[in-house]
Amino acid sequence: MKFLDMLRKIDADPEKSAQSTDNASSHASQEKSAVDKNSQNTDQKNEVVEEKHEEKEQLPVTTHDKRVNIEEQMDQLSHHYAQLRNDLKTNLFSEKDAHETKKETLDNYLGTLKRDQKESNEKLADVKAQNDDAETERLAGVHADQKEQVALLDNFKSQQQELSDKISDNQSKLSNAKDELTKNEQAEANMSSSIKEEKDLQKMMVLMEEQKKSIDKLYKEREDIQATIDDIKATIDSLQTELDEANKNINDTSSNIDMLKSKANQIEDKIKNDRNYRIETKAGLERHLQSLADEREKIESELEEVNGNIDYLEKYIKDVFHSAYLVRDVYLDKDKDYYVTADAFETESQQRDVFDMIQFLEAKLQKPVTLVSSFYNNHLNELVDHNAKVAKVHIPNVVSLFDQLQASPNPTDKTVTIPENDGWVTRTDVKSHDTVIYDQSNTLLMTVEYDNTNDDKKIDRINYYKNEQVVKANIYNAAGQLSSVQNFNKEKVLTEQNFYRTDGSIVLTIIFEDNKPTSYQLFDKNGLLEHDFNSKAELITWWLESISPDTQNAIFVGSTDDQLYQLIIKEDKLNSDQTISLLQNVSDNIENVIKSLDKNQDVNNILVQFSKDLHAIESATNRDISVSVIRTSNSSNLALPESLEI
């Protein structure tokens, strides 16, 4: 559940709303008119004052009346001077802001130029440092490999020729050996034919005997010839294998030479392209660096002028306002939701601070704000409405811890009434108009207090007495339902306070010791104890966790002394952009305030109660800061300086 989901419903009177709107419009119109008047020539203003003074001088007036008249004129001049001074301050601040914004833009741009220059110089140095040594070395290696491969190719070709010659010689020898083998076989065939042709067996035997040695010789020669043939063939086969290997080596080497030639061409092309790239890149970088140098010179000149303007304005500010720093109004973003926090609302000063903050915010935002409260008041809504009417603001939306605790979907219709009792003696207090009830023996039994804010005289509180001492007090809400019960001891000291839902069930009990709360007991709808907190801070923390306030689009405004404000900042981890703090008694405690602001440099938006607090910060601040005054002093002290010269 979010804050805005729990706002109390306001049945606004249409006429009242219209009147509030008219008042707001009238207020805005008056402010605009005041600004327009302040822009007029000072001489014209003085003439008007002199004319009025002359008119009054014509009337028979006393010396006292003259003094009052003079004081009124001086007061008008004081306000007019204060407005002009504030306008001058705002103008100087705006002018200084404009120059500082331009300075920031130029500083950022100059930083970009410097980074670009650095990167470009580094790249140019890198380009200049680049060379073709590595590629040239690679190319030399490729050429060396080419030379080696060409030598190998020549060697392999020589081997090829030598092997071819050897194969040819051996093939010739093989042919000769085959011829000899053929002759040997022919001689054998001739001998065999002559033996076969002999018819005489005896002669055949003699012939065979005669030819035996010749045949043996032929066989021996044939074996030798065949061995020679086999050797030659083996030699030829071996030479052919070597020739094949040589041919293969020639082919491989030729391929390597072609590959190396292609590689050498690629390296040469790369060297050429790299040289062209370096030449073009170097020229481009040098042109770019020259352009950057020209632009940097221009920006540095502009920056020097802007710094001079800032120095002049800072001196001007110091001379005029006696401070090197300016304090401007707090800026309010109309797209944000604003929440004013209040944990205490008993005193007139506390109520004044809260509604001064609300009035300040509404005047700036032109829309209602939300009041977040953790204090108890049985007539909270009426109290808020009354203060809103006094402050002439719209009735704020309200998110209340006790309203939410005491709310019930089924409120009781039984309201408080004073029954008739024949044994009572009833009297009315002349001053307070309260009803005082005694018994027949004139012993005080109870007093009935009424809510005097309405004409219908609703019962606000009933005090019960014993032995002339109050022992209990019943407190009722605007609907007449029991809201709270206070119990007192014999010393009239509060010891316990119970709070009830609108259906009559108990929701919270606060236990007191020595008039200080020591326990906050929270009960569920069945009357069972749900939580027992040791402090109100624990109760508020539980409440904040249960409602999960939406802080994304919210700005919380409150006094630095306010417990609820402190807990919201702590529990929701809010940063300075989400808070606006009200500092109290600043002028009387300026040293500690400045120390605190020095310690918390992220705090840039604060509210103060009076103009004197603003002036105290203006005189002592160590930095530019936004401060707005929430309360207009009605003091008659004149604020004119001895001289209006700047």
XYZ file of C-alpha atoms in Angstrom:
646
model
C 0.000 0.000 0.000
C 1.417 3.392 -0.994
C 1.089 6.774 0.697
C -1.326 8.122 -1.899
C -3.573 5.063 -1.485
C -4.181 5.988 2.155
C -5.044 9.661 1.928
C -8.029 10.718 3.987
C -10.982 11.576 1.816
C -11.774 15.310 1.859
C -15.373 16.348 1.192
C -14.402 19.814 0.033
C -17.080 22.506 -0.082
C -17.252 23.645 -3.757
C -17.580 27.255 -2.645
C -14.634 26.844 -0.273
C -12.552 25.226 -3.009
C -13.406 28.011 -5.391
C -12.548 30.558 -2.726
C -9.208 28.802 -2.071
C -8.494 28.777 -5.795
C -9.404 32.451 -6.030
C -7.155 33.211 -3.081
C -4.288 31.280 -4.700
C -4.868 33.083 -8.004
C -5.067 36.399 -6.202
C -1.875 35.589 -4.305
C -0.088 34.666 -7.547
C -1.415 37.823 -9.187
C -0.175 39.919 -6.276
C 3.269 38.301 -6.507
C 3.434 38.995 -10.242
C 2.310 42.543 -9.667
C 4.991 42.989 -7.001
C 7.671 41.734 -9.370
C 6.429 44.083 -12.112
C 6.483 47.007 -9.719
C 9.986 46.148 -8.574
C 11.184 46.372 -12.148
C 10.150 50.034 -12.389
C 12.603 52.878 -12.127
C 13.689 53.722 -8.567
C 13.227 57.443 -9.229
C 9.567 56.858 -10.088
C 9.135 55.020 -6.785
C 10.711 57.875 -4.864
C 8.406 60.386 -6.606
C 5.342 58.405 -5.528
C 6.617 58.290 -1.953
C 7.280 62.055 -1.982
C 3.790 62.790 -3.356
C 2.169 60.707 -0.614
C 4.378 62.390 1.935
C 3.303 65.840 0.718
C -0.368 64.835 0.819
C -0.046 63.676 4.414
C 1.925 66.784 5.364
C -1.069 68.888 4.378
C -3.134 67.228 7.111
C -2.875 68.384 10.711
C -0.884 65.546 12.211
C 1.096 65.090 15.370
C 4.812 64.514 15.562
C 4.093 60.887 16.413
C 1.944 60.515 13.314
C 4.731 62.017 11.225
C 7.198 59.532 12.659
C 4.846 56.623 11.946
C 4.364 57.952 8.412
C 8.117 58.197 7.882
C 8.614 54.715 9.270
C 5.923 53.382 6.918
C 7.680 54.973 3.955
C 11.028 53.630 5.118
C 9.434 50.213 5.566
C 8.156 50.373 1.987
C 11.615 51.391 0.816
C 13.065 48.592 2.910
C 10.861 45.996 1.258
C 11.496 47.523 -2.150
C 15.246 47.558 -1.560
C 15.143 43.971 -0.246
C 13.259 42.912 -3.375
C 15.730 44.710 -5.656
C 18.629 43.202 -3.719
C 17.098 39.763 -4.091
C 16.498 40.400 -7.804
C 20.125 41.452 -8.202
C 21.258 38.367 -6.317
C 19.099 36.127 -8.488
C 20.343 37.864 -11.641
C 23.984 37.481 -10.598
C 23.410 33.874 -9.653
C 21.724 33.153 -12.994
C 24.500 34.938 -14.893
C 27.173 33.049 -12.930
C 25.279 29.780 -13.463
C 25.129 30.447 -17.212
C 28.885 31.061 -17.363
C 29.615 28.028 -15.183
C 27.369 25.879 -17.368
C 29.249 27.136 -20.425
C 32.542 26.546 -18.594
C 31.521 22.973 -17.825
C 30.567 22.427 -21.467
C 33.841 23.928 -22.691
C 35.849 21.956 -20.110
C 34.217 18.728 -21.247
C 34.775 19.594 -24.914
C 38.389 20.602 -24.212
C 38.899 17.318 -22.408
C 37.544 15.496 -25.444
C 39.908 17.446 -27.715
C 42.879 16.658 -25.468
C 42.011 12.963 -25.416
C 41.639 13.005 -29.200
C 44.987 14.792 -29.545
C 46.672 12.286 -27.262
C 45.196 9.316 -29.087
C 46.044 10.825 -32.507
C 49.627 11.614 -31.446
C 50.043 8.096 -30.127
C 48.667 6.689 -33.355
C 50.929 8.970 -35.439
C 53.957 7.912 -33.391
C 52.932 4.308 -33.886
C 52.582 4.822 -37.648
C 55.964 6.537 -37.817
C 57.531 3.712 -35.842
C 56.184 1.135 -38.270
C 58.584 -0.143 -41.010
C 59.012 -2.975 -43.515
C 61.895 -4.654 -41.715
C 59.926 -7.720 -40.768
C 58.429 -8.129 -44.241
C 61.781 -7.405 -45.912
C 63.358 -10.029 -43.701
C 60.607 -12.454 -44.649
C 61.120 -11.623 -48.333
C 64.867 -12.217 -48.017
C 64.115 -15.547 -46.416
C 61.770 -16.453 -49.252
C 64.409 -15.464 -51.836
C 67.004 -17.559 -49.996
C 64.583 -20.473 -50.024
C 64.004 -19.875 -53.747
C 67.752 -19.953 -54.426
C 68.113 -23.112 -52.405
C 65.246 -24.761 -54.246
C 66.670 -23.747 -57.648
C 70.018 -25.310 -56.664
C 68.191 -28.440 -55.594
C 66.277 -28.470 -58.874
C 69.503 -28.240 -60.855
C 70.977 -31.044 -58.752
C 67.898 -33.195 -59.256
C 67.983 -32.525 -63.009
C 71.665 -33.544 -63.106
C 70.762 -36.742 -61.243
C 67.931 -37.294 -63.717
C 70.268 -36.952 -66.698
C 72.914 -39.166 -65.143
C 70.374 -41.847 -64.286
C 68.851 -41.657 -67.758
C 72.303 -42.164 -69.291
C 73.010 -45.132 -67.017
C 69.668 -46.680 -67.850
C 70.406 -46.261 -71.569
C 73.852 -47.917 -71.151
C 72.374 -50.802 -69.212
C 69.555 -51.223 -71.689
C 72.234 -51.450 -74.440
C 74.126 -54.040 -72.383
C 70.901 -55.904 -71.809
C 70.221 -55.972 -75.520
C 73.721 -57.330 -76.197
C 73.326 -59.970 -73.506
C 69.999 -61.005 -74.982
C 71.659 -61.330 -78.400
C 74.354 -63.566 -76.897
C 71.688 -65.635 -75.215
C 69.902 -65.998 -78.503
C 73.116 -67.119 -80.191
C 73.753 -69.616 -77.409
C 70.295 -71.051 -77.731
C 70.714 -71.214 -81.527
C 73.995 -73.116 -81.181
C 72.277 -75.575 -78.872
C 69.467 -75.952 -81.331
C 71.909 -76.570 -84.166
C 73.671 -79.321 -82.141
C 70.387 -80.888 -81.260
C 69.335 -80.913 -84.918
C 72.546 -82.586 -86.047
C 72.104 -85.327 -83.457
C 68.493 -85.825 -84.429
C 69.426 -86.112 -88.115
C 71.986 -88.935 -87.478
C 70.324 -92.290 -88.221
C 73.133 -94.467 -87.072
C 72.777 -94.973 -83.418
C 76.470 -95.649 -82.889
C 77.451 -92.590 -84.782
C 74.811 -90.704 -82.860
C 76.362 -91.798 -79.629
C 79.828 -90.817 -80.849
C 78.486 -87.474 -82.024
C 76.774 -86.890 -78.718
C 79.994 -87.708 -76.916
C 81.903 -85.308 -79.110
C 79.330 -82.525 -78.570
C 78.995 -83.071 -74.820
C 81.762 -80.651 -73.920
C 80.399 -78.095 -76.343
C 76.947 -78.421 -74.858
C 78.295 -78.097 -71.334
C 80.135 -74.974 -72.432
C 76.958 -73.612 -74.022
C 74.990 -74.227 -70.811
C 77.713 -72.604 -68.755
C 77.783 -69.593 -71.037
C 73.975 -69.444 -70.985
C 73.953 -69.360 -67.189
C 76.527 -66.575 -67.206
C 74.613 -64.655 -69.851
C 71.336 -65.081 -67.909
C 72.991 -63.914 -64.718
C 74.351 -60.906 -66.551
C 70.858 -60.184 -67.914
C 69.351 -60.459 -64.451
C 71.993 -58.151 -63.026
C 71.430 -55.622 -65.785
C 67.649 -55.739 -65.252
C 68.100 -55.270 -61.539
C 70.414 -52.367 -62.197
C 67.930 -50.872 -64.640
C 65.075 -51.300 -62.112
C 67.176 -49.668 -59.392
C 68.166 -46.855 -61.729
C 64.525 -46.415 -62.773
C 63.466 -46.143 -59.121
C 66.123 -43.541 -58.580
C 65.011 -41.777 -61.756
C 61.383 -41.794 -60.567
C 62.504 -40.327 -57.252
C 64.551 -37.728 -59.083
C 61.556 -36.846 -61.288
C 59.369 -36.576 -58.173
C 61.928 -34.332 -56.501
C 62.081 -32.209 -59.625
C 58.287 -31.808 -59.638
C 58.149 -31.050 -55.883
C 60.995 -28.619 -56.113
C 59.407 -26.905 -59.102
C 56.170 -26.593 -57.112
C 58.092 -25.164 -54.158
C 59.785 -22.676 -56.409
C 56.401 -21.591 -57.831
C 54.958 -21.323 -54.310
C 57.925 -19.290 -53.096
C 57.637 -17.032 -56.114
C 53.950 -16.421 -55.307
C 54.804 -15.814 -51.651
C 57.535 -13.370 -52.621
C 55.034 -11.515 -54.826
C 52.541 -11.330 -51.958
C 55.167 -9.974 -49.562
C 56.268 -7.409 -52.107
C 52.633 -6.341 -52.614
C 52.120 -6.101 -48.833
C 55.252 -3.987 -48.430
C 53.997 -1.688 -51.155
C 50.473 -1.454 -49.665
C 51.816 -0.907 -46.123
C 54.009 1.932 -47.338
C 51.084 3.565 -49.126
C 48.847 3.131 -46.013
C 51.465 4.690 -43.748
C 51.910 7.624 -46.077
C 48.141 8.246 -46.282
C 47.522 7.647 -42.554
C 50.377 9.889 -41.520
C 49.132 12.679 -43.765
C 45.560 12.258 -42.476
C 46.652 12.235 -38.820
C 48.814 15.305 -39.299
C 45.891 17.151 -40.882
C 43.585 15.986 -38.045
C 46.095 17.071 -35.382
C 46.414 20.475 -36.953
C 42.624 20.804 -36.957
C 42.512 19.718 -33.290
C 45.234 22.219 -32.401
C 43.283 25.022 -34.080
C 40.037 23.988 -32.345
C 41.802 23.638 -28.975
C 43.284 27.107 -29.309
C 39.823 28.469 -30.058
C 38.188 26.668 -27.103
C 40.975 27.653 -24.708
C 40.457 31.261 -25.765
C 36.701 30.968 -25.111
C 37.382 29.234 -21.804
C 39.781 31.968 -20.760
C 37.062 34.526 -21.492
C 34.445 32.545 -19.545
C 36.808 32.104 -16.583
C 37.438 35.831 -16.671
C 33.689 36.480 -16.561
C 33.288 34.072 -13.635
C 36.178 35.703 -11.760
C 34.614 39.117 -12.384
C 31.195 37.969 -11.156
C 32.681 36.281 -8.080
C 34.484 39.521 -7.187
C 31.309 41.489 -7.892
C 29.331 39.131 -5.651
C 31.899 39.376 -2.886
C 31.964 43.183 -3.083
C 28.169 43.495 -3.067
C 27.153 40.700 -0.708
C 30.406 40.452 1.286
C 30.618 36.767 0.471
C 32.180 34.740 -2.300
C 29.107 32.517 -2.434
C 25.472 32.996 -3.285
C 22.373 31.667 -1.641
C 19.344 31.239 -3.874
C 15.798 29.963 -3.386
C 15.178 26.250 -3.211
C 14.048 24.884 -6.583
C 10.886 22.771 -6.502
C 10.102 20.299 -9.272
C 6.365 20.493 -9.972
C 6.393 16.965 -11.388
C 7.361 15.546 -7.978
C 5.071 14.661 -5.052
C 5.899 16.571 -1.860
C 5.391 15.163 1.658
C 5.685 17.244 4.832
C 6.438 15.095 7.892
C 5.430 15.736 11.494
C 5.925 13.541 14.549
C 5.050 16.268 17.040
C 2.201 18.749 16.639
C 1.303 19.813 20.171
C 2.728 23.324 20.396
C 1.738 26.371 18.395
C 5.356 26.673 17.192
C 5.348 23.104 15.847
C 2.048 23.663 14.058
C 3.311 26.963 12.683
C 6.485 25.363 11.295
C 4.558 22.538 9.626
C 2.018 24.819 7.953
C 4.629 27.417 7.046
C 6.372 24.616 5.123
C 3.059 23.599 3.542
C 2.285 27.224 2.651
C 5.755 27.688 1.130
C 5.469 24.511 -0.956
C 1.936 25.197 -2.165
C 2.791 28.766 -3.168
C 5.671 27.475 -5.279
C 3.981 24.357 -6.659
C 0.438 25.698 -7.065
C -0.939 22.363 -5.882
C -1.756 20.709 -2.525
C 0.911 18.710 -0.711
C 0.649 15.695 1.601
C 1.074 15.772 5.373
C 2.544 12.580 6.862
C 1.966 12.420 10.626
C 2.873 10.038 13.417
C 1.396 12.134 16.261
C -1.912 11.448 17.978
C -4.766 13.906 17.997
C -8.371 12.860 18.326
C -9.405 15.761 16.090
C -6.556 15.549 13.582
C -8.629 16.385 10.535
C -10.291 19.386 12.202
C -6.886 20.569 13.456
C -5.394 20.286 9.977
C -8.370 22.035 8.403
C -8.160 24.892 10.924
C -4.431 25.416 10.355
C -4.928 25.244 6.588
C -7.577 27.956 6.841
C -5.298 30.151 8.974
C -2.409 29.612 6.542
C -4.747 30.228 3.584
C -3.725 27.044 1.793
C -5.613 24.116 0.348
C -6.428 21.410 2.865
C -3.466 19.049 2.538
C -3.768 15.354 1.942
C -3.074 13.479 5.184
C -1.372 10.152 5.834
C -1.581 9.446 9.576
C -0.117 6.607 11.631
C -2.885 6.774 14.259
C -5.682 7.263 11.702
C -4.585 4.068 9.998
C -4.159 2.147 13.259
C -7.603 3.202 14.502
C -9.470 2.762 11.220
C -12.014 -0.042 10.995
C -14.180 -1.268 8.110
C -17.121 -1.624 10.521
C -17.121 1.417 12.816
C -19.530 1.429 15.711
C -22.592 3.668 15.607
C -22.554 4.057 19.402
C -21.429 7.576 20.230
C -20.727 9.112 23.596
C -23.569 10.748 25.525
C -24.011 11.892 29.118
C -26.842 9.844 30.631
C -29.358 11.349 33.029
C -28.758 10.408 36.645
C -30.828 11.646 39.542
C -27.872 11.142 41.862
C -25.717 13.618 39.972
C -25.420 17.317 40.367
C -24.432 18.905 37.054
C -22.876 22.331 36.722
C -21.314 24.305 33.887
C -17.924 25.959 34.247
C -18.290 29.647 33.403
C -14.876 30.032 31.731
C -14.435 26.752 29.884
C -18.138 25.884 29.497
C -17.221 22.333 30.506
C -19.737 20.205 32.341
C -18.754 19.305 35.927
C -20.594 16.412 37.615
C -20.774 15.840 41.391
C -22.604 13.321 43.529
C -25.150 14.344 46.155
C -22.394 14.847 48.698
C -20.670 17.337 46.385
C -17.835 14.918 45.554
C -16.341 15.520 42.115
C -17.071 12.559 39.842
C -16.198 13.719 36.356
C -15.705 16.649 34.053
C -16.920 16.692 30.468
C -14.889 18.784 28.017
C -16.342 19.788 24.669
C -14.868 20.479 21.279
C -15.399 24.233 21.013
C -14.362 24.384 17.363
C -17.925 23.456 16.344
C -21.292 24.844 17.372
C -22.808 21.414 18.092
C -20.669 21.015 21.264
C -19.481 17.452 20.716
C -17.900 15.716 23.692
C -14.122 15.798 23.381
C -12.987 14.317 26.717
C -14.399 12.927 29.954
C -12.168 13.035 33.028
C -13.007 10.629 35.891
C -12.073 11.512 39.470
C -11.587 9.657 42.720
C -10.853 11.483 45.931
C -10.725 14.710 43.942
C -7.919 13.313 41.742
C -8.199 12.385 38.103
C -7.764 8.613 37.603
C -8.901 8.156 34.019
C -9.727 10.170 30.949
C -11.757 9.045 27.958
C -10.940 10.852 24.701
C -13.384 10.839 21.769
C -13.031 11.527 18.071
C -15.124 13.929 16.014
C -17.731 11.186 15.410
C -18.215 10.701 19.176
C -16.474 7.295 19.151
C -14.051 6.339 21.920
C -10.555 7.077 20.626
C -8.262 6.778 23.633
C -8.259 6.137 27.389
C -5.631 7.563 29.755
C -5.025 6.070 33.207
C -3.327 8.032 36.020
C -1.810 6.973 39.347
C -2.331 8.625 42.723
C 0.242 11.270 41.858
C -1.809 12.231 38.761
C 0.973 10.859 36.581
C 0.013 9.141 33.342
C 0.793 5.419 33.588
C -1.039 3.960 30.592
C -2.816 5.115 27.456
C -4.965 2.839 25.320
C -6.041 3.534 21.753
C -9.109 2.023 20.078
C -10.291 1.297 16.605
C -13.502 2.944 15.489
C -15.244 -0.418 16.020
C -14.325 -0.265 19.735
C -11.522 -2.866 19.735
C -8.199 -2.017 21.340
C -5.302 -1.482 18.931
C -2.433 0.059 20.939
C -1.341 0.428 24.548
C 1.456 2.722 25.679
C 2.970 1.973 29.093
C 4.581 4.893 30.977
C 7.167 4.883 33.746
C 8.080 8.165 35.395
C 5.920 9.863 32.790
C 8.057 8.393 29.960
C 6.759 5.759 27.481
C 8.567 2.438 27.871
C 6.420 0.040 25.846
C 4.185 0.230 22.767
C 1.944 -2.858 22.624
C 0.149 -3.407 19.329
C -2.912 -5.687 19.219
C -4.605 -7.456 16.351
C -8.356 -7.353 15.648
C -8.922 -10.234 18.083
C -7.254 -8.351 20.916
C -4.138 -10.528 20.861
C -0.711 -8.936 21.330
C 0.917 -8.685 17.898
C 4.015 -6.554 18.590
C 5.683 -5.105 21.663
C 7.895 -2.141 20.748
C 10.346 -0.528 23.147
C 10.052 2.926 21.610
C 7.913 5.026 19.336
C 10.745 4.902 16.790
C 10.266 1.133 16.547
C 6.515 1.604 16.077
C 7.051 4.188 13.325
C 9.652 1.964 11.627
C 7.169 -0.937 11.633
C 4.512 1.360 10.171
C 6.813 2.628 7.406
C 7.738 -0.942 6.492
C 4.076 -1.972 6.418
C 2.944 0.851 4.131
C 6.069 0.787 1.890
C 6.068 4.487 0.906
C 6.728 5.070 -2.777
C 9.836 7.251 -2.733
C 10.726 7.182 -6.452
C 8.862 10.383 -7.288
C 8.673 11.805 -3.776
C 10.365 14.700 -2.000
C 10.151 14.614 1.813
C 10.216 17.905 3.704
C 10.628 18.164 7.447
C 12.529 19.471 10.407
C 15.902 17.900 11.127
C 14.686 17.506 14.730
C 11.577 15.608 13.667
C 11.724 11.884 14.491
C 9.443 10.806 11.645
C 11.534 12.767 9.124
C 14.734 11.149 10.404
C 13.256 7.636 10.254
C 11.875 8.058 6.727
C 15.330 9.145 5.523
C 16.986 6.236 7.347
C 14.550 3.447 6.509
C 14.089 4.380 2.841
C 17.758 5.301 2.357
C 16.856 8.674 0.831
C 19.554 10.861 -0.679
C 19.792 14.644 -0.491
C 17.908 15.036 -3.796
C 14.842 13.455 -2.188
C 14.768 15.580 0.965
C 14.467 19.230 1.979
C 15.359 19.865 5.627
C 14.059 22.642 7.845
C 16.798 24.030 10.105
C 15.587 25.803 13.239
C 17.203 28.604 15.256
C 19.858 29.037 12.556
C 20.948 32.596 13.363
C 21.522 31.702 17.038
C 23.457 28.563 16.107
C 25.136 29.571 12.841
C 28.585 28.126 13.625
C 27.227 24.630 14.205
C 24.951 24.957 11.160
C 27.915 25.823 8.910
C 29.953 22.953 10.391
C 27.077 20.585 9.655
C 26.751 21.878 6.073
C 30.518 21.530 5.607
C 30.307 17.950 6.840
C 27.338 17.145 4.578
C 28.407 18.608 1.238
C 25.596 16.771 -0.570
C 22.964 18.857 1.261
C 22.133 21.716 -1.114
C 18.468 22.503 -0.351
C 17.372 23.705 3.086
C 14.563 25.728 4.639
C 14.902 28.225 7.483
C 12.328 29.938 9.669
C 13.174 33.635 9.336
C 14.959 36.078 7.060
C 17.613 36.592 9.737
C 18.453 32.884 9.427
C 18.880 33.293 5.673
C 21.138 36.327 6.146
C 23.203 34.428 8.708
C 23.833 31.644 6.189
C 24.568 34.184 3.441
C 27.272 35.739 5.608
C 28.882 32.493 6.761
C 28.409 29.907 4.003
C 31.473 28.256 2.466
C 29.726 27.251 -0.745
C 26.789 28.030 -3.003
C 23.589 26.680 -1.512
C 19.805 26.968 -1.926
C 17.931 28.334 1.092
C 14.327 29.498 1.358
C 12.538 31.249 4.217
C 9.200 29.719 5.232
C 8.035 32.462 7.587
C 7.566 36.187 7.030
C 8.495 38.194 10.085
C 6.148 40.988 11.179
C 8.918 42.728 13.051
C 8.882 46.514 12.849
C 12.682 46.688 12.747
C 13.758 48.779 9.795
C 16.071 47.088 7.326
C 17.423 50.036 5.350
C 21.193 50.263 5.015
C 23.034 53.525 5.605
C 23.855 53.708 1.906
C 22.241 52.193 -1.160
C 25.426 52.400 -3.190
C 26.830 49.162 -4.564
